[in-house]
PDB file of C-alpha atoms in Angstrom:
ATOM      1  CA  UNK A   1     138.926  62.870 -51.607  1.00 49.00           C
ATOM      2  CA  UNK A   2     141.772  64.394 -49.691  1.00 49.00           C
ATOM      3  CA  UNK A   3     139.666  64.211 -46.902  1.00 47.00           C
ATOM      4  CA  UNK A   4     139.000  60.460 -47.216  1.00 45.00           C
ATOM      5  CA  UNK A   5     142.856  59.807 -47.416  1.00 48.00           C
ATOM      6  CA  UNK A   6     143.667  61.768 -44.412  1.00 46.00           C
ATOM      7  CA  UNK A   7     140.864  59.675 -42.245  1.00 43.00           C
ATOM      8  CA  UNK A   8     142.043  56.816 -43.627  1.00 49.00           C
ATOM      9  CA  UNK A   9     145.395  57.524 -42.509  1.00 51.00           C
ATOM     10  CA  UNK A  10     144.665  57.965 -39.012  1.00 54.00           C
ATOM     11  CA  UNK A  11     142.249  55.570 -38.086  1.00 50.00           C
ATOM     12  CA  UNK A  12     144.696  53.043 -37.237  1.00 55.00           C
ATOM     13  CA  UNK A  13     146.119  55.761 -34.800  1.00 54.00           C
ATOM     14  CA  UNK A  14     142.933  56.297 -33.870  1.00 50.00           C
ATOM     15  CA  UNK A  15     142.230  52.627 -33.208  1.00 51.00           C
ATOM     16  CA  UNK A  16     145.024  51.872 -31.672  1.00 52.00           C
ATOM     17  CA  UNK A  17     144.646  54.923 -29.136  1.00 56.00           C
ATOM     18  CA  UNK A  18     141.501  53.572 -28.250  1.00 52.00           C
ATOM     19  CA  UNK A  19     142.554  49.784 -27.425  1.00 56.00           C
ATOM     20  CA  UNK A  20     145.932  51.284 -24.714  1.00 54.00           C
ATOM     21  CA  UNK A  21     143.201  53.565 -22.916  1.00 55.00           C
ATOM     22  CA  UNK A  22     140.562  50.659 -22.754  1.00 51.00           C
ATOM     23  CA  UNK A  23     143.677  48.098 -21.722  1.00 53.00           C
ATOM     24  CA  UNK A  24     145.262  50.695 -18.911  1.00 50.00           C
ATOM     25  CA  UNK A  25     141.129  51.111 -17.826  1.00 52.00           C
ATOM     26  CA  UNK A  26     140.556  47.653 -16.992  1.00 49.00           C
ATOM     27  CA  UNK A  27     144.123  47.178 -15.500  1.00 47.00           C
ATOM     28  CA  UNK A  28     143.640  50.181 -13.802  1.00 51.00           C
ATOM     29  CA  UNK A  29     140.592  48.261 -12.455  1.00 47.00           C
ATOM     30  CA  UNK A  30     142.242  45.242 -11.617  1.00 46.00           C
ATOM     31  CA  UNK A  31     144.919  46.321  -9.589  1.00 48.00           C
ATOM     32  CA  UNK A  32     142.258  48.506  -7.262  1.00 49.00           C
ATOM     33  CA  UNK A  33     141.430  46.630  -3.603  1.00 47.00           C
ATOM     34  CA  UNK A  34     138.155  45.334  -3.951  1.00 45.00           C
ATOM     35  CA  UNK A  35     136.517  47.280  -1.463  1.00 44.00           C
ATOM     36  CA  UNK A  36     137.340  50.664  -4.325  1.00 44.00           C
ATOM     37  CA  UNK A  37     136.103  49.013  -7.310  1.00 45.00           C
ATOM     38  CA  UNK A  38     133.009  48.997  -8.956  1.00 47.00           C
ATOM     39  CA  UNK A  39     133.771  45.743 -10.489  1.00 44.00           C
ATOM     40  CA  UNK A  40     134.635  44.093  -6.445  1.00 47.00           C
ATOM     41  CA  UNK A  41     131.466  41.578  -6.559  1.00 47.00           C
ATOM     42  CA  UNK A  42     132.229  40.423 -10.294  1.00 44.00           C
ATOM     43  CA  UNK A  43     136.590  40.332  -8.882  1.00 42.00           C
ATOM     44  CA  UNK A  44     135.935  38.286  -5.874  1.00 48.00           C
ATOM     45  CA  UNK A  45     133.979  35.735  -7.202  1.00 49.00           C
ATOM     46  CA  UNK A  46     137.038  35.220 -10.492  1.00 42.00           C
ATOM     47  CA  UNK A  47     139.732  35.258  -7.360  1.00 40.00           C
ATOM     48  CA  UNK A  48     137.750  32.907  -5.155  1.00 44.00           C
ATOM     49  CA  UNK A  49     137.090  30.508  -8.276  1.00 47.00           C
ATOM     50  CA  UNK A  50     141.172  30.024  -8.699  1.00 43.00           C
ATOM     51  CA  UNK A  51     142.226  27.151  -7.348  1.00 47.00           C
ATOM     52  CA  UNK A  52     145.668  26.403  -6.262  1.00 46.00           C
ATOM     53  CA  UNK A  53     147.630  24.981  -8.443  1.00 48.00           C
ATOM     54  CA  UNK A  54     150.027  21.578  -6.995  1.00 46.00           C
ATOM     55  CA  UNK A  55     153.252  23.789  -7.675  1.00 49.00           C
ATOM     56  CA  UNK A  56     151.699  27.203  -5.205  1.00 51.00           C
ATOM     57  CA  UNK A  57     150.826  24.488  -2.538  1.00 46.00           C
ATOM     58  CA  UNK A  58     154.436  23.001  -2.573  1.00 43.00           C
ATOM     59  CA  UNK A  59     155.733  26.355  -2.299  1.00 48.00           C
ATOM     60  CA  UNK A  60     153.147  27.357   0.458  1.00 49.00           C
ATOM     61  CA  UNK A  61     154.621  24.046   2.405  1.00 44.00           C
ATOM     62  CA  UNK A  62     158.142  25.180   2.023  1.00 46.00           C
ATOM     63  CA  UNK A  63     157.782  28.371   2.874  1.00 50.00           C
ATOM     64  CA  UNK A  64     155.771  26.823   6.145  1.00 45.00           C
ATOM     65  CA  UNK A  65     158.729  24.484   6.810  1.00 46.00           C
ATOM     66  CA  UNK A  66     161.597  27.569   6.328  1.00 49.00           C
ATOM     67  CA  UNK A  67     159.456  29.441   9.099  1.00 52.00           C
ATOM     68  CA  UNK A  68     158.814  26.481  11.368  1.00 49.00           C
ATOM     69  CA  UNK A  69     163.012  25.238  10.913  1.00 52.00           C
ATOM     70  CA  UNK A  70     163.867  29.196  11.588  1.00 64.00           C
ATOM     71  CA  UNK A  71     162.011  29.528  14.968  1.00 79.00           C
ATOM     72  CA  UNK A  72     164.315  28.918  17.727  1.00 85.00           C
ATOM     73  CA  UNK A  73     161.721  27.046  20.231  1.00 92.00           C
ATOM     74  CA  UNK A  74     164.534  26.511  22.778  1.00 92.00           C
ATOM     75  CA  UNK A  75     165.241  23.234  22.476  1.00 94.00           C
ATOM     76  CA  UNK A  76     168.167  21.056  24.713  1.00 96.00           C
ATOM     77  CA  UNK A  77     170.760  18.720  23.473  1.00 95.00           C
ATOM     78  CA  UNK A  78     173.844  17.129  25.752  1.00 96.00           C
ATOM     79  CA  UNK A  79     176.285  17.770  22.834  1.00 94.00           C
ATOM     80  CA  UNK A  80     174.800  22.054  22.222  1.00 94.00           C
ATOM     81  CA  UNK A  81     174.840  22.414  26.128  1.00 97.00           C
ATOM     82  CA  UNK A  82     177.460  24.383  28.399  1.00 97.00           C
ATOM     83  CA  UNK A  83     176.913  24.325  32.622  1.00 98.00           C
ATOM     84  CA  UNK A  84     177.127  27.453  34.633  1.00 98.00           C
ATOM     85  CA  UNK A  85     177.244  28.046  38.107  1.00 98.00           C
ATOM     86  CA  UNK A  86     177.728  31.434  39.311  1.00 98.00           C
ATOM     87  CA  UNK A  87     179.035  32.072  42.526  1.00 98.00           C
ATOM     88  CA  UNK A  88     177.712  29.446  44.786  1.00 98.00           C
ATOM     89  CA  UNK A  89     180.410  30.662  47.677  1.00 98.00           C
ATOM     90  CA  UNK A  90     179.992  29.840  51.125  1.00 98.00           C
ATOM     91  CA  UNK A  91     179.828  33.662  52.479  1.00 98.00           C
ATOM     92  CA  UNK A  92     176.603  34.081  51.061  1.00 97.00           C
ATOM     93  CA  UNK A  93     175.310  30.640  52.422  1.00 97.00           C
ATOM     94  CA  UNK A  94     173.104  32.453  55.463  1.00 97.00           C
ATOM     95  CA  UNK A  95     172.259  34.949  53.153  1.00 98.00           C
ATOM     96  CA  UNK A  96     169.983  33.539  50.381  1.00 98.00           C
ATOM     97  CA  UNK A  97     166.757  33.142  50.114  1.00 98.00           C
ATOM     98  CA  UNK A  98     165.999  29.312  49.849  1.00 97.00           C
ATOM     99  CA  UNK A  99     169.850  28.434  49.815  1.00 98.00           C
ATOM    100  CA  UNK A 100     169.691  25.183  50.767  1.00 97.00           C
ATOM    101  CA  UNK A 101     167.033  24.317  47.945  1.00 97.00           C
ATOM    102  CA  UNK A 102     169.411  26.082  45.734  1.00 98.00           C
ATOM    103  CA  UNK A 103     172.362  23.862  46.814  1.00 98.00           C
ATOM    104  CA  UNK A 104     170.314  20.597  46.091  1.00 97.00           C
ATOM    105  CA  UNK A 105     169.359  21.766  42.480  1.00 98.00           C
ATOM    106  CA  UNK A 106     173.274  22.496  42.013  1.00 98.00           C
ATOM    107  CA  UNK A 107     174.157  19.124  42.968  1.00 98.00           C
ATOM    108  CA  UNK A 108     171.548  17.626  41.194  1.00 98.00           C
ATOM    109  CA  UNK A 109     172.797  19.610  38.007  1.00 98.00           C
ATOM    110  CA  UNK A 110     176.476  19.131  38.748  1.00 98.00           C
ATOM    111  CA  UNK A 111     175.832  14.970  38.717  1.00 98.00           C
ATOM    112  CA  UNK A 112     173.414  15.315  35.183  1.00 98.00           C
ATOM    113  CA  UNK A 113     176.080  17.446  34.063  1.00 98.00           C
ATOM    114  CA  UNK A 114     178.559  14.639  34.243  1.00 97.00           C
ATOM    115  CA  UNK A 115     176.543  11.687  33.657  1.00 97.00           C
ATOM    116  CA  UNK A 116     175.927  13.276  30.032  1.00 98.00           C
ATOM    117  CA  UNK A 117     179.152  14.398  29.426  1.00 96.00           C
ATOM    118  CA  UNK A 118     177.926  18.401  29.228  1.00 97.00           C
ATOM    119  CA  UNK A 119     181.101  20.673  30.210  1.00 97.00           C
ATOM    120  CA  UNK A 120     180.815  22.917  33.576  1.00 98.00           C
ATOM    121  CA  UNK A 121     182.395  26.011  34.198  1.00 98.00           C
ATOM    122  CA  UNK A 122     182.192  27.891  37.662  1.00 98.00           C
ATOM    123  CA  UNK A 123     182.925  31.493  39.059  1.00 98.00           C
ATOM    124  CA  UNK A 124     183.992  33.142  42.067  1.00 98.00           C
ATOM    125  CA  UNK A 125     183.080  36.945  43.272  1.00 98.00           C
ATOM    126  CA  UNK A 126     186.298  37.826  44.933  1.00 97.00           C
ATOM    127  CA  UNK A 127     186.913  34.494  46.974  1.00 97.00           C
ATOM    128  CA  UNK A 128     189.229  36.353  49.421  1.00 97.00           C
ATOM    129  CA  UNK A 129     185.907  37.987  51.018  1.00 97.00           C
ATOM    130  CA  UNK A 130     183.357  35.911  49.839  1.00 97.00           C
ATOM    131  CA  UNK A 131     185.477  32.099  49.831  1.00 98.00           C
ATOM    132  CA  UNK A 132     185.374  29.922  47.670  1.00 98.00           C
ATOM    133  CA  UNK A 133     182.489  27.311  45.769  1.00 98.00           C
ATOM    134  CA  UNK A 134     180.109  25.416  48.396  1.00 98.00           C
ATOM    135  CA  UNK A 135     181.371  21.791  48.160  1.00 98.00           C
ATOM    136  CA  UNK A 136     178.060  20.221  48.998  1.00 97.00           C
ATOM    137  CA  UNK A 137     177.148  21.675  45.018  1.00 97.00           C
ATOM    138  CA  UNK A 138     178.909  18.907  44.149  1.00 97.00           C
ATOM    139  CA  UNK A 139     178.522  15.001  44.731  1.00 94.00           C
ATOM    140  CA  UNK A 140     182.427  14.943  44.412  1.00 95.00           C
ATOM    141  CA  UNK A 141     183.374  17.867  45.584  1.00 96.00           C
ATOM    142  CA  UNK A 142     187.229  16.852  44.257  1.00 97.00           C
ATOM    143  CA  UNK A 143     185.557  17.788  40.538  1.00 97.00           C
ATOM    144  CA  UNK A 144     185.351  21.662  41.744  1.00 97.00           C
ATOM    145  CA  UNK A 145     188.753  23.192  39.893  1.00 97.00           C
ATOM    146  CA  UNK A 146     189.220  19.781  37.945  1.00 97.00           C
ATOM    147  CA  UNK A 147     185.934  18.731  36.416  1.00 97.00           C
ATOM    148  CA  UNK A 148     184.551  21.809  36.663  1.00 98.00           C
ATOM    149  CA  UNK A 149     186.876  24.737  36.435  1.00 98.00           C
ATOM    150  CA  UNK A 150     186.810  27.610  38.124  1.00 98.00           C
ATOM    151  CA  UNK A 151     187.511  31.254  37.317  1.00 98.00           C
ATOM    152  CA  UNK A 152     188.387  33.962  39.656  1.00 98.00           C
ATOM    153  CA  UNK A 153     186.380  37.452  39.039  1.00 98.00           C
ATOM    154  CA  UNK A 154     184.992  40.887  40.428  1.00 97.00           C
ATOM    155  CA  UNK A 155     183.225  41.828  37.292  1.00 98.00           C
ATOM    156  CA  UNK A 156     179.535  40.674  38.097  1.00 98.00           C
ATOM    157  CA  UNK A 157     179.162  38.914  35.102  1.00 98.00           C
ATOM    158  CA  UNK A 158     180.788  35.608  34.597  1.00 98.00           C
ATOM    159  CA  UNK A 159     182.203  36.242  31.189  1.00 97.00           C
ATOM    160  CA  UNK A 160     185.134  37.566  32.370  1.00 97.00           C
ATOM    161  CA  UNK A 161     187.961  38.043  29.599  1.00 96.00           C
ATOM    162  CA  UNK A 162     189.555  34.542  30.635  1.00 96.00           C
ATOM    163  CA  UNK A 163     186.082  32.999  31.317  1.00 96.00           C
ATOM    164  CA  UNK A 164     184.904  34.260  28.131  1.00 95.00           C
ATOM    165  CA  UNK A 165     187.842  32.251  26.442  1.00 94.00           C
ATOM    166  CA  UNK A 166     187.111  29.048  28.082  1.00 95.00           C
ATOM    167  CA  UNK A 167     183.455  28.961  26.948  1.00 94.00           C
ATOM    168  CA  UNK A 168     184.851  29.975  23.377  1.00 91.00           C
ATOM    169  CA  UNK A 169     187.242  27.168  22.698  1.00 91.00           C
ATOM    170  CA  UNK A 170     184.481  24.867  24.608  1.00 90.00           C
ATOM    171  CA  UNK A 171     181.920  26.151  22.174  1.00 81.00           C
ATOM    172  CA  UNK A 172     183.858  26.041  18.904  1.00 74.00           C
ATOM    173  CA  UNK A 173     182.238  22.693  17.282  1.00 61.00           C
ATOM    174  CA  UNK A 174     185.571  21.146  16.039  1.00 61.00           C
ATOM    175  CA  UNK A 175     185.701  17.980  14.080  1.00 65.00           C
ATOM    176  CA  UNK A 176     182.263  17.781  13.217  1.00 66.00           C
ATOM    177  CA  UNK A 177     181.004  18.166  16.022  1.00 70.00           C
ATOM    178  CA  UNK A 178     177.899  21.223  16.772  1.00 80.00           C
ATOM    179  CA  UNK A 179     178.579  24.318  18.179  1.00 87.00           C
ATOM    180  CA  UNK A 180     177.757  24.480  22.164  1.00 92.00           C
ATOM    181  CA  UNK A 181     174.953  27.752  21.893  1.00 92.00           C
ATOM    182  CA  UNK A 182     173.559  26.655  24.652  1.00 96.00           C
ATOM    183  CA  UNK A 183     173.999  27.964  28.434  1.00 98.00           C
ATOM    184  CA  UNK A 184     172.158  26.166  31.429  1.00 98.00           C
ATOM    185  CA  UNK A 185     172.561  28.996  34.529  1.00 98.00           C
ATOM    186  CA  UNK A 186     172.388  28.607  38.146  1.00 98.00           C
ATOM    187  CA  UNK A 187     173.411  30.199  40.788  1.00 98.00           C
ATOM    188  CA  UNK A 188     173.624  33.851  42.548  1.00 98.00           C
ATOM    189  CA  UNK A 189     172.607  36.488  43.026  1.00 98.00           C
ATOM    190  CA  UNK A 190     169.734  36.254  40.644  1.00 98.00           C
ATOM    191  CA  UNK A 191     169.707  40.464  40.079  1.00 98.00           C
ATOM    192  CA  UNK A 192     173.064  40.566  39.925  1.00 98.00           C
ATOM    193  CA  UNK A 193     175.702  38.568  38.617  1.00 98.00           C
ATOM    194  CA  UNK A 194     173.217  35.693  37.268  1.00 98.00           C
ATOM    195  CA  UNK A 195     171.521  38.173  35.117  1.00 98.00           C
ATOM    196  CA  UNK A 196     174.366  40.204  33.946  1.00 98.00           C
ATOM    197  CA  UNK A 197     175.692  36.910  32.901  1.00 98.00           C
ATOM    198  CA  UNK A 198     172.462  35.966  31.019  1.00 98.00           C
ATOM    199  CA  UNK A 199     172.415  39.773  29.151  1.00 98.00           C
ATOM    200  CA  UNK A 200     176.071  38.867  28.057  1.00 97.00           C
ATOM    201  CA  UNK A 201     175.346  35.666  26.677  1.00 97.00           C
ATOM    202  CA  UNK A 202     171.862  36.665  24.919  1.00 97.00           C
ATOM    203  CA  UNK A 203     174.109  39.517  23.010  1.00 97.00           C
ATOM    204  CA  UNK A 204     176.421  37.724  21.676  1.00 94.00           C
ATOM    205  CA  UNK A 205     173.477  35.576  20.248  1.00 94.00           C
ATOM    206  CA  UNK A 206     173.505  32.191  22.369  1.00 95.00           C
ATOM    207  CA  UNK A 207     170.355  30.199  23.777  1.00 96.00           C
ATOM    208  CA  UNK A 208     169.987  30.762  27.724  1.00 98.00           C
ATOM    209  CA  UNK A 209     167.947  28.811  30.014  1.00 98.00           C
ATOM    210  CA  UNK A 210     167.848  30.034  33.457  1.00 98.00           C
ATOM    211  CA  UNK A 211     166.799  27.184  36.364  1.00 98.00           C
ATOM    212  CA  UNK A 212     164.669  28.398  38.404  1.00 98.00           C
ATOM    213  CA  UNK A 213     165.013  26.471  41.178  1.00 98.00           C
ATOM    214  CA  UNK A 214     168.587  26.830  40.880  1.00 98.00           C
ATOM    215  CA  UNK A 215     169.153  30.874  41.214  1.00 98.00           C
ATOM    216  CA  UNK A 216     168.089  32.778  43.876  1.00 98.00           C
ATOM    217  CA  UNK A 217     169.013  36.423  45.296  1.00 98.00           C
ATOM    218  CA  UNK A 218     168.908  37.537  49.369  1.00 98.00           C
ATOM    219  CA  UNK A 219     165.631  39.361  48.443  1.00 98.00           C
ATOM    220  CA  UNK A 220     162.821  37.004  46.849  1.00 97.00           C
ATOM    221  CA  UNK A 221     161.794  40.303  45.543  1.00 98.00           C
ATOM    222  CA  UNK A 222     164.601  40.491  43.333  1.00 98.00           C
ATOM    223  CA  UNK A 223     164.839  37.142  42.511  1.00 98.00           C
ATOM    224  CA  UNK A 224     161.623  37.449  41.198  1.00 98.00           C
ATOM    225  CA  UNK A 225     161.669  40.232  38.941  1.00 98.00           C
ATOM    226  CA  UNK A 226     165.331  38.865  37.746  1.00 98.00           C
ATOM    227  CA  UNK A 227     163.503  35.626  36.107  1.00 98.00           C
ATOM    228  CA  UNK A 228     160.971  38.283  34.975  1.00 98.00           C
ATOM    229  CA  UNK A 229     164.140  40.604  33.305  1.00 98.00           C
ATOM    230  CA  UNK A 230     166.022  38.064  31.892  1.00 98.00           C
ATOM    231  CA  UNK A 231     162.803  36.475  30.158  1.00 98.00           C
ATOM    232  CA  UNK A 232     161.715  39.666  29.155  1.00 98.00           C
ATOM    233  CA  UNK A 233     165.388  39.949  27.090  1.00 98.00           C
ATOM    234  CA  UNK A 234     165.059  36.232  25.589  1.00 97.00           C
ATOM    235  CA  UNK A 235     165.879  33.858  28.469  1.00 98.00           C
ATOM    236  CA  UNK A 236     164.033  30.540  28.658  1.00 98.00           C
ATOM    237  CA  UNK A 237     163.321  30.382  32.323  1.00 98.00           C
ATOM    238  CA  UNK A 238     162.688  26.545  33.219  1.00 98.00           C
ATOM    239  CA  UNK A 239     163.149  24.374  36.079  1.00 98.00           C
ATOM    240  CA  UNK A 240     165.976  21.969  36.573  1.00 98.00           C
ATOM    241  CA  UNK A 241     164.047  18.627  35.955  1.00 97.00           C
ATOM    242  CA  UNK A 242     162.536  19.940  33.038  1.00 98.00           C
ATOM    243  CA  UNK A 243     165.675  20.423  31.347  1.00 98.00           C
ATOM    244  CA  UNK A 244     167.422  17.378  32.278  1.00 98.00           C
ATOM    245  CA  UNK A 245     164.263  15.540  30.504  1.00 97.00           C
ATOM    246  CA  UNK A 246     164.541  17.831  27.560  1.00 97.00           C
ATOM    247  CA  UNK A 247     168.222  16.859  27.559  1.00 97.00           C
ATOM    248  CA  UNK A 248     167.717  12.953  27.422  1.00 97.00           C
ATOM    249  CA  UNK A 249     165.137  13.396  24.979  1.00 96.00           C
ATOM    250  CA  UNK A 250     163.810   9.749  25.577  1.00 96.00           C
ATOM    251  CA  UNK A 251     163.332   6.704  27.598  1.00 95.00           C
ATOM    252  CA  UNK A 252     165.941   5.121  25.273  1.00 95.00           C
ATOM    253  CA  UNK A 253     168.616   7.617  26.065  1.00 96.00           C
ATOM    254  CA  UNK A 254     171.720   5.148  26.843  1.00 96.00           C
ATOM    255  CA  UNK A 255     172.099   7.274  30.603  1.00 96.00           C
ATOM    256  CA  UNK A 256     168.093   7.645  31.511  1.00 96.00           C
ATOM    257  CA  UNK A 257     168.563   5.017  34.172  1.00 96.00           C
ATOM    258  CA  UNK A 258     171.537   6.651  36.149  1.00 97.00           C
ATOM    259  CA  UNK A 259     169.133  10.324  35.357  1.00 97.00           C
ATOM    260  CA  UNK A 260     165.963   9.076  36.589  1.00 97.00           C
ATOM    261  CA  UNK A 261     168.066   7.641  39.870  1.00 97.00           C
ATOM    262  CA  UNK A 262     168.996  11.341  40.198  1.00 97.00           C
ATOM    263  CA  UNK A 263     165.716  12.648  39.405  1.00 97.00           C
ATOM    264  CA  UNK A 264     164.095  10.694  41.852  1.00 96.00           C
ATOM    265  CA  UNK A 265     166.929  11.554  44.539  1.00 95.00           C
ATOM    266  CA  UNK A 266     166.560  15.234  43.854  1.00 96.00           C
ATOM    267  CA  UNK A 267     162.552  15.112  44.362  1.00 95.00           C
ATOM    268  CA  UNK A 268     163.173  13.304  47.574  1.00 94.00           C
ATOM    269  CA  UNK A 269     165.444  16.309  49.220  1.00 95.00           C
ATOM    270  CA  UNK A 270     163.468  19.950  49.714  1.00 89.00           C
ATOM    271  CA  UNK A 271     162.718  22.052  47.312  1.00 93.00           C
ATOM    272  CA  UNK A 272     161.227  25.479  49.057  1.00 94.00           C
ATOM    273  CA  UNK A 273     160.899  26.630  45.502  1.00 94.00           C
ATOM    274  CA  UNK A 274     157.916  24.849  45.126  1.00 91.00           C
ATOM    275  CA  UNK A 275     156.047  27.128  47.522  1.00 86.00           C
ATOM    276  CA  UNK A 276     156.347  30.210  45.097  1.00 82.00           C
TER     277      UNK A 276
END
């Protein structure tokens, strides 16, 4: 009888020591990758039978949408953009490779530039020996120091502490307006100052797009493995007309007449870039 009362005591013990062990089996189970269990065929076919709910498909679209809004694809807007032309001096006229093609891109730039209202800012390597900014990058060359401002420097990079400044209280976004993050670059010498420039800007987290047919070095050597660097580090590398579309956006832009009449001017003139 004692017996009996002691076995009756601890069968629900018993019991319920039996039902954890089977629970933490088959969870145990569960939890395995498929490819471990013995159970995978009877697994797979329970997982592939769910079918997604309406809420996990909303979710799966939003997350989609986060990604897609988070990916900076490098697009160009007039009122995000900034203008830079670095160095275009008249000692190193003779001495670049496809200089003259250079100088029609920076013209062609120069003129977008101020048909869409996008700010400019120019530098100068030590204009005592090298002189000062080319006027022919300009179609008024009275804009070079007004229009355009232009900063003084031996440090290869443009961003100069005064420079640096400028762009900053261009950049700022007051009253509503966006931020400028964007930097168009052209100019020289591609190795050089041009890419020292873009290295700066990339750091300090802004979008560069470097014109190819607008920078150049004495060696097309080094120009070439410049665009190569600076892409390597984030640049977009892109050609003038291609950015001056992206920039409109449309046929409807309220300027893409006066544009297209500079397009078409700049695809009259030589472009020796074309040839590489």
């Amino acid at each position: 009888m004692g017996k009996i009362c002691i076995l009756s005591k601890s069968l629900p013990l018993l019991l319920l020591s039996l039902s954890l062990s089977l629970s933490l089996s088959l969870l145990s189970i569960l939890l395995l990758p498929p490819k471990t269990s013995a159970f995978a065929p009877f697994i797979n076919d329970y997982y592939c039978s769910i079918k997604p709910t309406a809420t996990s498909k909303t979710m799966s679209l939003a997350a989609t949408a986060a990604n897609t809004a988070a990916r900076n694809v490098g697009k160009l807007t007039p009122s995000t953009s900034i203008l830079l032309i670095c160095d275009v001096q008249t000692r190193f006229r003779p001495l670049i490779h496809n200089m003259e093609s250079l100088l029609h891109t920076t013209k062609f730039m120069t003129s977008v530039a101020k048909e869409l209202d996008i700010p400019m800012v120019a530098t100068q390597q030590y204009t005592k020996v090298f002189g000062p900014t080319i006027p022919e990058a300009f179609a008024d060359p009275a804009d070079i120091g007004t229009l355009c401002p232009v900063f003084e420097k031996k440090k290869f990079s443009m961003l100069t502490d005064e420079c640096a400044s400028h762009l900053h209280s261009l950049s700022g976004g007051g009253g509503g307006a966006p931020p400028r993050t964007n930097y168009l670059l052209l100019g020289i010498e591609a190795h050089v100052c041009l890419q020292q420039t873009a290295l700066d800007l990339l750091e300090l987290g802004h979008s560069v797009h470097v014109l190819a047919d607008g920078v150049s070095s004495q060696q097309s050597y080094d120009r070439k493995m410049a665009l190569k660097r600076m892409e390597q580090s984030g640049a977009w590398i892109t050609t003038s007309q291609s950015a001056v579309f992206m920039l409109m956006g449309s046929a409807e832009h309220e300027r893409f007449k006066s544009v297209s009449a500079l397009v078409k001017g700049r695809m009259g003139e030589v472009n020796e870039f074309n040839d590489e």
